[in-house]
Each structure stands twice: as C-alpha cells, then as structure tokens.
C-alpha cells in the first residue's frame, strides 16, 4: 500500500507567487514524522521542513510552511514568494516510530517557476 | 565537515561486473542509510546502520547487494554481478538518532550507476 501519495506530477508557478504541493500519508502509527525534501537537478536531497505527529503548531522555515491536517492525513508544503531557484523536484517523506527509522518517500512533484 | 560525501559520483560498468560505492557521513551522525532512486521515482530504502550494526534491510536488497560500515564511520555498498536493472542513483544519508526517532537525514549527492 502506498504510504505517501503525491498526486501532482508537475506544478507551474510564476515568480513571487505562492504554491502548495500536496502530500497525503497513510499510517496507523500514532507517532510519526513528516518531512519535505527538495531535489534540484544536481541530485542531492535538501531537507526543507519537518512536522512531528504530536506537534500542535504547523511547522515553518523561512518561506516554507507545512499545512498539517492530521485528521485528513495531509501534510502539504506551502512555498511563499516563489523564486526561480525553487524549480526542482519536491518529495514528501514519512518516518514511523513502529516501523523503524527508514524514511518512506512519495513519488515527488516537479515544480517549475517562471519569470 | 561539509556534509555527506559519496564516491564516485558516476559509475558506468558492464553487466556482470562488481561495483562498490563509498559514503562518508557527517562525522557525529550515528545513523547511515542507503537508498536507491530510479528516474521519476522517489528514493527507495535499501538498508540502515546504527553505528557499525546493520539493523534494517529492505526486500529490495537482493543477495547480490552487500553493505558494510566497519568502524561506524564510512560505509560501502557493493553490487555483485550487476544487471541492467541496477542502473539507478544510489543515495546515502546520515542522521543523529536517539531511540526510534531521528533528526532530519542529510543526503549526499549520490552515485549514479549505469550498467551497459
């Protein structure tokens, strides 16, 4: 069963606009963590933001915020004021306490920012 | 320490040959992970070490694959008798873990393997 679902294969946005990348997850483990990573064409995975299942507030890191809706099992990434350098592949990932320590990744969303 | 380092960055090999990749994690990180990523897909977990102990192995890790982390520092991933289906990006990540949860994992730039 797919644990992490990213339904948008590609998203297009203009500079300075905000964009939301969708992520839904499936787990019966009450203790889990959700991550977003950015993968530019160079290949490295860059950590962006983390949300723990017990965190009361939505996580924010600069222009990145995570819209965590626990009941809906969604963890959407919001990028405010998009920049050309934001063009990349974005992956949502989950770690489950009971299942060990390996990150499970979604299939990713390609974000293209145009001027 | 500049982050997770992987060598080589690219490897082209003939089918049937053995290949070995190296990963140097962030020095204070006790956990090290290997992932495989094929084109258009997210990374798939292969195996995980806590210090020198290999604690988890994915079903994806056939008997042609072996990983070591002999002194709890760098790690190697060897693929024997390579097949064309092994062509992928192999990513290494490290993190500082306590109990069942981690800090975020930091990834290297990967080794891209092409089997011809």
GROMACS .gro file of C-alpha atoms in nm:
model
  231
    1UNK     CA    1   0.000   0.000   0.000
    2UNK     CA    2   0.124   0.344  -0.087
    3UNK     CA    3   0.227   0.516   0.232
    4UNK     CA    4   0.298   0.859   0.086
    5UNK     CA    5   0.094   0.996  -0.202
    6UNK     CA    6   0.188   1.300  -0.405
    7UNK     CA    7  -0.081   1.343  -0.670
    8UNK     CA    8   0.072   1.633  -0.861
    9UNK     CA    9   0.342   1.514  -1.100
   10UNK     CA   10   0.413   1.873  -1.206
   11UNK     CA   11   0.328   2.222  -1.087
   12UNK     CA   12   0.389   2.553  -1.260
   13UNK     CA   13   0.403   2.889  -1.085
   14UNK     CA   14   0.527   3.238  -1.157
   15UNK     CA   15   0.791   3.412  -0.955
   16UNK     CA   16   0.668   3.573  -0.635
   17UNK     CA   17   0.352   3.365  -0.627
   18UNK     CA   18   0.275   3.113  -0.354
   19UNK     CA   19   0.239   2.745  -0.438
   20UNK     CA   20   0.106   2.445  -0.247
   21UNK     CA   21   0.243   2.097  -0.304
   22UNK     CA   22   0.012   1.821  -0.187
   23UNK     CA   23   0.104   1.521   0.025
   24UNK     CA   24  -0.120   1.264   0.190
   25UNK     CA   25   0.004   0.979   0.403
   26UNK     CA   26  -0.121   0.655   0.545
   27UNK     CA   27  -0.018   0.516   0.881
   28UNK     CA   28  -0.173   0.356   1.184
   29UNK     CA   29   0.126   0.450   1.398
   30UNK     CA   30   0.031   0.738   1.631
   31UNK     CA   31   0.393   0.852   1.641
   32UNK     CA   32   0.539   0.961   1.311
   33UNK     CA   33   0.724   1.244   1.144
   34UNK     CA   34   0.673   1.409   0.811
   35UNK     CA   35   0.950   1.566   0.603
   36UNK     CA   36   0.979   1.762   0.283
   37UNK     CA   37   1.292   1.745   0.073
   38UNK     CA   38   1.394   1.938  -0.238
   39UNK     CA   39   1.597   1.770  -0.511
   40UNK     CA   40   1.742   2.004  -0.772
   41UNK     CA   41   1.882   1.874  -1.097
   42UNK     CA   42   2.221   1.828  -0.928
   43UNK     CA   43   2.070   1.530  -0.746
   44UNK     CA   44   2.125   1.598  -0.379
   45UNK     CA   45   1.828   1.584  -0.143
   46UNK     CA   46   1.795   1.904   0.058
   47UNK     CA   47   1.595   1.897   0.382
   48UNK     CA   48   1.332   2.170   0.397
   49UNK     CA   49   1.094   2.118   0.686
   50UNK     CA   50   0.978   1.868   0.947
   51UNK     CA   51   0.646   1.811   1.128
   52UNK     CA   52   0.602   1.569   1.414
   53UNK     CA   53   0.269   1.397   1.464
   54UNK     CA   54   0.232   1.543   1.812
   55UNK     CA   55   0.333   1.895   1.717
   56UNK     CA   56   0.048   2.133   1.788
   57UNK     CA   57   0.165   2.408   1.555
   58UNK     CA   58   0.230   2.387   1.183
   59UNK     CA   59   0.600   2.392   1.107
   60UNK     CA   60   0.752   2.693   0.934
   61UNK     CA   61   1.103   2.750   0.799
   62UNK     CA   62   1.151   3.080   0.622
   63UNK     CA   63   0.943   3.073   0.302
   64UNK     CA   64   0.837   2.715   0.368
   65UNK     CA   65   0.542   2.616   0.580
   66UNK     CA   66   0.375   2.283   0.631
   67UNK     CA   67  -0.006   2.274   0.636
   68UNK     CA   68  -0.057   1.976   0.865
   69UNK     CA   69  -0.412   1.841   0.880
   70UNK     CA   70  -0.387   1.532   1.097
   71UNK     CA   71  -0.747   1.416   1.062
   72UNK     CA   72  -0.716   1.428   0.684
   73UNK     CA   73  -0.366   1.277   0.695
   74UNK     CA   74  -0.230   1.551   0.479
   75UNK     CA   75   0.094   1.747   0.504
   76UNK     CA   76   0.102   1.998   0.224
   77UNK     CA   77   0.407   2.215   0.163
   78UNK     CA   78   0.343   2.583   0.102
   79UNK     CA   79   0.616   2.789  -0.060
   80UNK     CA   80   0.553   3.160  -0.038
   81UNK     CA   81   0.703   3.412  -0.283
   82UNK     CA   82   0.842   3.154  -0.526
   83UNK     CA   83   1.186   3.212  -0.671
   84UNK     CA   84   1.346   3.078  -0.988
   85UNK     CA   85   1.580   2.872  -0.772
   86UNK     CA   86   1.283   2.685  -0.628
   87UNK     CA   87   1.249   2.492  -0.955
   88UNK     CA   88   1.321   2.134  -0.853
   89UNK     CA   89   1.166   1.803  -0.757
   90UNK     CA   90   0.997   1.802  -0.416
   91UNK     CA   91   0.949   1.489  -0.209
   92UNK     CA   92   0.728   1.428   0.089
   93UNK     CA   93   0.855   1.160   0.327
   94UNK     CA   94   0.744   0.991   0.647
   95UNK     CA   95   0.911   0.811   0.931
   96UNK     CA   96   0.706   0.586   1.156
   97UNK     CA   97   0.810   0.503   1.509
   98UNK     CA   98   0.689   0.143   1.499
   99UNK     CA   99   0.826   0.067   1.155
  100UNK     CA  100   1.181   0.160   1.233
  101UNK     CA  101   1.384   0.453   1.124
  102UNK     CA  102   1.379   0.450   0.746
  103UNK     CA  103   1.221   0.737   0.560
  104UNK     CA  104   0.944   0.641   0.316
  105UNK     CA  105   0.922   0.875   0.019
  106UNK     CA  106   0.646   0.974  -0.219
  107UNK     CA  107   0.700   0.985  -0.594
  108UNK     CA  108   0.761   1.356  -0.593
  109UNK     CA  109   0.628   1.670  -0.758
  110UNK     CA  110   0.824   1.871  -1.013
  111UNK     CA  111   0.793   2.243  -0.952
  112UNK     CA  112   0.873   2.485  -1.232
  113UNK     CA  113   0.899   2.855  -1.151
  114UNK     CA  114   0.892   3.101  -1.439
  115UNK     CA  115   0.976   3.469  -1.453
  116UNK     CA  116   3.270   1.881   0.787
  117UNK     CA  117   3.096   1.971   0.464
  118UNK     CA  118   2.819   1.713   0.473
  119UNK     CA  119   2.764   1.364   0.339
  120UNK     CA  120   3.014   1.269   0.072
  121UNK     CA  121   2.967   0.994  -0.186
  122UNK     CA  122   3.218   0.849  -0.428
  123UNK     CA  123   3.224   0.805  -0.714
  124UNK     CA  124   2.962   1.046  -0.846
  125UNK     CA  125   2.919   0.845  -1.163
  126UNK     CA  126   2.995   0.483  -1.248
  127UNK     CA  127   2.949   0.306  -1.578
  128UNK     CA  128   3.002  -0.067  -1.570
  129UNK     CA  129   2.943  -0.367  -1.788
  130UNK     CA  130   2.673  -0.613  -1.695
  131UNK     CA  131   2.811  -0.884  -1.473
  132UNK     CA  132   3.083  -0.673  -1.317
  133UNK     CA  133   3.102  -0.587  -0.948
  134UNK     CA  134   3.087  -0.228  -0.827
  135UNK     CA  135   3.149  -0.065  -0.490
  136UNK     CA  136   3.033   0.275  -0.372
  137UNK     CA  137   3.152   0.467  -0.071
  138UNK     CA  138   2.968   0.701   0.163
  139UNK     CA  139   3.126   0.927   0.424
  140UNK     CA  140   2.855   1.055   0.659
  141UNK     CA  141   2.856   1.367   0.872
  142UNK     CA  142   3.109   1.282   1.139
  143UNK     CA  143   2.892   1.292   1.450
  144UNK     CA  144   2.598   1.111   1.291
  145UNK     CA  145   2.542   0.761   1.423
  146UNK     CA  146   2.287   0.651   1.161
  147UNK     CA  147   2.357   0.586   0.796
  148UNK     CA  148   2.111   0.492   0.523
  149UNK     CA  149   2.135   0.372   0.166
  150UNK     CA  150   1.857   0.446  -0.082
  151UNK     CA  151   1.809   0.374  -0.449
  152UNK     CA  152   1.633   0.618  -0.679
  153UNK     CA  153   1.525   0.542  -1.033
  154UNK     CA  154   1.420   0.806  -1.282
  155UNK     CA  155   1.096   0.978  -1.193
  156UNK     CA  156   1.060   0.799  -0.861
  157UNK     CA  157   1.123   0.881  -0.500
  158UNK     CA  158   1.413   0.721  -0.316
  159UNK     CA  159   1.354   0.362  -0.203
  160UNK     CA  160   1.508   0.242   0.121
  161UNK     CA  161   1.776  -0.026   0.093
  162UNK     CA  162   1.946  -0.056   0.429
  163UNK     CA  163   2.029   0.123   0.751
  164UNK     CA  164   2.315   0.119   1.001
  165UNK     CA  165   2.329   0.240   1.355
  166UNK     CA  166   2.699   0.282   1.422
  167UNK     CA  167   2.854  -0.035   1.276
  168UNK     CA  168   2.545  -0.253   1.310
  169UNK     CA  169   2.325  -0.313   1.008
  170UNK     CA  170   1.979  -0.300   1.164
  171UNK     CA  171   1.741  -0.299   0.868
  172UNK     CA  172   1.748  -0.437   0.518
  173UNK     CA  173   1.481  -0.389   0.254
  174UNK     CA  174   1.346  -0.671   0.040
  175UNK     CA  175   1.493  -0.473  -0.247
  176UNK     CA  176   1.838  -0.568  -0.121
  177UNK     CA  177   1.894  -0.895  -0.303
  178UNK     CA  178   2.182  -1.128  -0.221
  179UNK     CA  179   2.389  -0.951  -0.487
  180UNK     CA  180   2.394  -0.642  -0.266
  181UNK     CA  181   2.602  -0.607   0.046
  182UNK     CA  182   2.669  -0.309   0.267
  183UNK     CA  183   2.918  -0.256   0.543
  184UNK     CA  184   3.006   0.011   0.793
  185UNK     CA  185   3.307  -0.150   0.958
  186UNK     CA  186   3.405   0.115   1.211
  187UNK     CA  187   3.079   0.301   1.238
  188UNK     CA  188   3.211   0.577   1.015
  189UNK     CA  189   3.215   0.541   0.636
  190UNK     CA  190   3.006   0.280   0.459
  191UNK     CA  191   3.039   0.082   0.138
  192UNK     CA  192   2.768  -0.063  -0.082
  193UNK     CA  193   2.875  -0.340  -0.317
  194UNK     CA  194   2.671  -0.480  -0.602
  195UNK     CA  195   2.793  -0.809  -0.743
  196UNK     CA  196   2.715  -0.936  -1.094
  197UNK     CA  197   2.545  -0.612  -1.190
  198UNK     CA  198   2.233  -0.620  -1.404
  199UNK     CA  199   2.083  -0.350  -1.622
  200UNK     CA  200   1.801  -0.314  -1.371
  201UNK     CA  201   2.056  -0.197  -1.115
  202UNK     CA  202   2.101   0.127  -1.309
  203UNK     CA  203   1.990   0.400  -1.071
  204UNK     CA  204   2.106   0.675  -0.842
  205UNK     CA  205   2.232   0.537  -0.511
  206UNK     CA  206   2.187   0.786  -0.229
  207UNK     CA  207   2.345   0.780   0.112
  208UNK     CA  208   2.209   0.974   0.407
  209UNK     CA  209   2.308   1.018   0.768
  210UNK     CA  210   2.132   1.139   1.078
  211UNK     CA  211   2.168   1.166   1.452
  212UNK     CA  212   1.924   0.926   1.610
  213UNK     CA  213   1.810   0.850   1.959
  214UNK     CA  214   1.568   0.568   2.017
  215UNK     CA  215   1.315   0.537   1.740
  216UNK     CA  216   1.317   0.890   1.609
  217UNK     CA  217   1.571   1.095   1.420
  218UNK     CA  218   1.680   1.436   1.343
  219UNK     CA  219   1.641   1.505   0.976
  220UNK     CA  220   1.850   1.293   0.744
  221UNK     CA  221   2.116   1.470   0.538
  222UNK     CA  222   2.180   1.327   0.196
  223UNK     CA  223   2.486   1.304  -0.021
  224UNK     CA  224   2.482   1.390  -0.388
  225UNK     CA  225   2.451   1.028  -0.485
  226UNK     CA  226   2.631   0.786  -0.712
  227UNK     CA  227   2.473   0.740  -1.050
  228UNK     CA  228   2.524   0.385  -1.174
  229UNK     CA  229   2.477   0.293  -1.538
  230UNK     CA  230   2.500  -0.074  -1.629
  231UNK     CA  231   2.557  -0.133  -2.001
   0.00000   0.00000   0.00000
